[in-house]
């Protein structure tokens, strides 16, 4: 469901759109065969389950490691701890497990940012040094655009896999 058009609280607006896109991602992936989840139909070579894992780690990098400045083991875990490597799956990665992690990450995001001033600057020491810290509003906008962009990628992957279209 889209947020109400009269919602003026920027943080809540971001959070509701993030929830919406997590739901779209889940809908796009649910019903695909394991083969379709783990294999690519695209020249770039990414698989839908790899994209889901990327989203789990992306939100963790920006909110837990970035905004809160927490120490995070393997922040680039979706790409084998190499920020420039292609997305990777571990043998135990499953749709259900990664979706659970996606939703736990969303709950963490909501807990940490609800009621915050959007101009709050990220903590130093995690992802950001003292001179390179974005605002919470910037981080949430970045995370939202990642979700929207990758939901569009999954639209294409799902249509190629079984013809399903739409949200």
CSV table of C-alpha atoms in Angstrom, one decimal:
chain,number,residue,atom,x,y,z
A,1,UNK,CA,0.0,0.0,0.0
A,2,UNK,CA,1.3,3.5,-0.9
A,3,UNK,CA,1.7,6.0,1.9
A,4,UNK,CA,-1.1,8.6,2.3
A,5,UNK,CA,-0.7,11.6,0.0
A,6,UNK,CA,-1.0,14.0,3.0
A,7,UNK,CA,1.8,12.3,5.0
A,8,UNK,CA,4.2,15.2,5.7
A,9,UNK,CA,6.6,13.4,8.2
A,10,UNK,CA,9.6,12.8,5.9
A,11,UNK,CA,11.0,9.9,8.1
A,12,UNK,CA,7.6,8.1,8.2
A,13,UNK,CA,7.2,8.7,4.5
A,14,UNK,CA,10.5,7.0,3.8
A,15,UNK,CA,9.7,4.1,6.2
A,16,UNK,CA,6.3,3.5,4.6
A,17,UNK,CA,7.8,3.4,1.1
A,18,UNK,CA,10.6,1.1,2.3
A,19,UNK,CA,8.0,-1.2,3.8
A,20,UNK,CA,6.0,-1.1,0.5
A,21,UNK,CA,9.1,-2.0,-1.6
A,22,UNK,CA,10.1,-4.8,0.7
A,23,UNK,CA,6.6,-6.2,0.1
A,24,UNK,CA,7.0,-5.8,-3.7
A,25,UNK,CA,10.4,-7.6,-3.6
A,26,UNK,CA,8.9,-10.5,-1.6
A,27,UNK,CA,5.9,-10.7,-4.0
A,28,UNK,CA,8.3,-10.8,-7.0
A,29,UNK,CA,10.4,-13.6,-5.6
A,30,UNK,CA,7.7,-15.7,-4.1
A,31,UNK,CA,6.5,-18.4,-6.5
A,32,UNK,CA,9.7,-18.6,-8.5
A,33,UNK,CA,11.3,-22.1,-8.6
A,34,UNK,CA,14.7,-22.6,-6.9
A,35,UNK,CA,16.3,-22.7,-10.3
A,36,UNK,CA,14.8,-19.4,-11.3
A,37,UNK,CA,15.8,-17.9,-8.0
A,38,UNK,CA,19.4,-19.0,-8.3
A,39,UNK,CA,20.1,-18.6,-12.0
A,40,UNK,CA,20.2,-15.5,-14.3
A,41,UNK,CA,18.3,-14.9,-17.5
A,42,UNK,CA,20.2,-11.6,-18.0
A,43,UNK,CA,23.5,-10.8,-19.7
A,44,UNK,CA,24.8,-9.1,-16.5
A,45,UNK,CA,24.5,-12.5,-14.8
A,46,UNK,CA,22.8,-11.7,-11.5
A,47,UNK,CA,20.2,-14.0,-10.1
A,48,UNK,CA,17.1,-12.9,-8.2
A,49,UNK,CA,18.2,-14.5,-4.9
A,50,UNK,CA,21.5,-12.7,-5.2
A,51,UNK,CA,19.7,-9.4,-5.6
A,52,UNK,CA,17.6,-10.2,-2.5
A,53,UNK,CA,20.9,-10.8,-0.5
A,54,UNK,CA,22.3,-7.6,-1.9
A,55,UNK,CA,19.3,-5.7,-0.5
A,56,UNK,CA,19.7,-7.3,2.9
A,57,UNK,CA,23.3,-6.2,3.1
A,58,UNK,CA,22.7,-2.9,1.4
A,59,UNK,CA,20.3,-1.8,4.1
A,60,UNK,CA,22.6,-3.1,6.8
A,61,UNK,CA,25.5,-1.2,5.4
A,62,UNK,CA,23.6,2.1,5.3
A,63,UNK,CA,21.7,2.0,8.5
A,64,UNK,CA,23.5,-0.3,11.0
A,65,UNK,CA,27.1,0.3,9.8
A,66,UNK,CA,26.4,3.7,8.4
A,67,UNK,CA,23.9,5.7,10.3
A,68,UNK,CA,24.4,4.1,13.8
A,69,UNK,CA,28.2,3.5,13.3
A,70,UNK,CA,28.0,0.0,14.6
A,71,UNK,CA,30.8,-2.5,13.9
A,72,UNK,CA,29.4,-4.9,11.3
A,73,UNK,CA,31.0,-8.2,10.4
A,74,UNK,CA,31.3,-8.6,6.6
A,75,UNK,CA,29.4,-5.4,5.5
A,76,UNK,CA,30.0,-6.4,1.9
A,77,UNK,CA,28.8,-10.0,2.5
A,78,UNK,CA,26.6,-9.9,-0.6
A,79,UNK,CA,29.8,-9.6,-2.6
A,80,UNK,CA,32.2,-11.7,-0.7
A,81,UNK,CA,33.5,-8.7,1.3
A,82,UNK,CA,34.7,-7.0,-1.9
A,83,UNK,CA,32.6,-4.0,-2.6
A,84,UNK,CA,33.3,-4.3,-6.3
A,85,UNK,CA,32.7,-8.0,-6.7
A,86,UNK,CA,29.5,-9.5,-8.2
A,87,UNK,CA,26.8,-10.5,-5.7
A,88,UNK,CA,27.3,-14.0,-4.3
A,89,UNK,CA,25.2,-16.6,-2.5
A,90,UNK,CA,26.4,-19.0,0.2
A,91,UNK,CA,25.2,-22.7,0.0
A,92,UNK,CA,22.8,-22.1,2.9
A,93,UNK,CA,21.1,-19.0,1.5
A,94,UNK,CA,17.4,-19.6,0.9
A,95,UNK,CA,14.5,-17.4,-0.1
A,96,UNK,CA,12.8,-17.8,3.3
A,97,UNK,CA,16.0,-17.1,5.2
A,98,UNK,CA,16.9,-14.0,3.2
A,99,UNK,CA,13.3,-12.7,3.3
A,100,UNK,CA,13.4,-13.1,7.1
A,101,UNK,CA,16.7,-11.1,7.2
A,102,UNK,CA,15.2,-8.4,4.9
A,103,UNK,CA,12.2,-7.9,7.3
A,104,UNK,CA,14.5,-7.9,10.4
A,105,UNK,CA,16.6,-5.2,8.7
A,106,UNK,CA,13.4,-3.2,8.1
A,107,UNK,CA,12.4,-3.5,11.7
A,108,UNK,CA,15.8,-2.3,12.8
A,109,UNK,CA,15.6,0.6,10.4
A,110,UNK,CA,12.1,1.6,11.7
A,111,UNK,CA,13.3,1.3,15.3
A,112,UNK,CA,16.4,3.4,14.8
A,113,UNK,CA,15.0,6.2,12.7
A,114,UNK,CA,11.4,6.6,13.9
A,115,UNK,CA,10.8,10.1,15.3
A,116,UNK,CA,14.3,11.2,14.4
A,117,UNK,CA,15.1,14.6,12.8
A,118,UNK,CA,15.9,13.9,9.1
A,119,UNK,CA,18.8,16.3,9.4
A,120,UNK,CA,20.5,14.1,12.0
A,121,UNK,CA,24.0,13.3,10.8
A,122,UNK,CA,25.3,9.7,10.7
A,123,UNK,CA,27.7,8.6,13.4
A,124,UNK,CA,31.4,8.6,12.7
A,125,UNK,CA,33.4,5.5,13.0
A,126,UNK,CA,31.3,2.8,11.2
A,127,UNK,CA,31.0,3.3,7.5
A,128,UNK,CA,31.8,7.0,7.7
A,129,UNK,CA,34.7,9.1,9.0
A,130,UNK,CA,34.1,12.4,10.8
A,131,UNK,CA,34.3,14.4,7.5
A,132,UNK,CA,32.1,12.3,5.3
A,133,UNK,CA,28.8,11.7,7.2
A,134,UNK,CA,25.5,12.1,5.3
A,135,UNK,CA,22.2,13.1,6.9
A,136,UNK,CA,19.6,10.5,7.9
A,137,UNK,CA,17.3,11.9,5.2
A,138,UNK,CA,20.0,11.4,2.6
A,139,UNK,CA,20.6,7.8,3.7
A,140,UNK,CA,16.9,6.9,3.7
A,141,UNK,CA,16.5,8.4,0.3
A,142,UNK,CA,19.5,6.4,-1.0
A,143,UNK,CA,18.1,3.2,0.5
A,144,UNK,CA,14.7,3.8,-1.0
A,145,UNK,CA,16.1,4.4,-4.5
A,146,UNK,CA,18.1,1.2,-4.2
A,147,UNK,CA,14.9,-0.7,-3.4
A,148,UNK,CA,12.9,1.0,-6.2
A,149,UNK,CA,15.6,0.4,-8.7
A,150,UNK,CA,16.0,-3.3,-7.8
A,151,UNK,CA,12.3,-3.9,-7.7
A,152,UNK,CA,12.3,-2.8,-11.3
A,153,UNK,CA,15.1,-5.3,-12.0
A,154,UNK,CA,13.0,-8.0,-10.4
A,155,UNK,CA,10.0,-7.0,-12.6
A,156,UNK,CA,12.1,-7.9,-15.7
A,157,UNK,CA,13.6,-11.1,-14.1
A,158,UNK,CA,10.1,-12.3,-13.1
A,159,UNK,CA,8.6,-11.6,-16.5
A,160,UNK,CA,11.4,-13.5,-18.2
A,161,UNK,CA,11.1,-16.4,-15.8
A,162,UNK,CA,7.3,-17.0,-15.9
A,163,UNK,CA,5.6,-14.1,-17.6
A,164,UNK,CA,4.2,-12.6,-14.4
A,165,UNK,CA,4.0,-8.8,-14.6
A,166,UNK,CA,2.8,-5.9,-12.3
A,167,UNK,CA,3.1,-5.4,-8.6
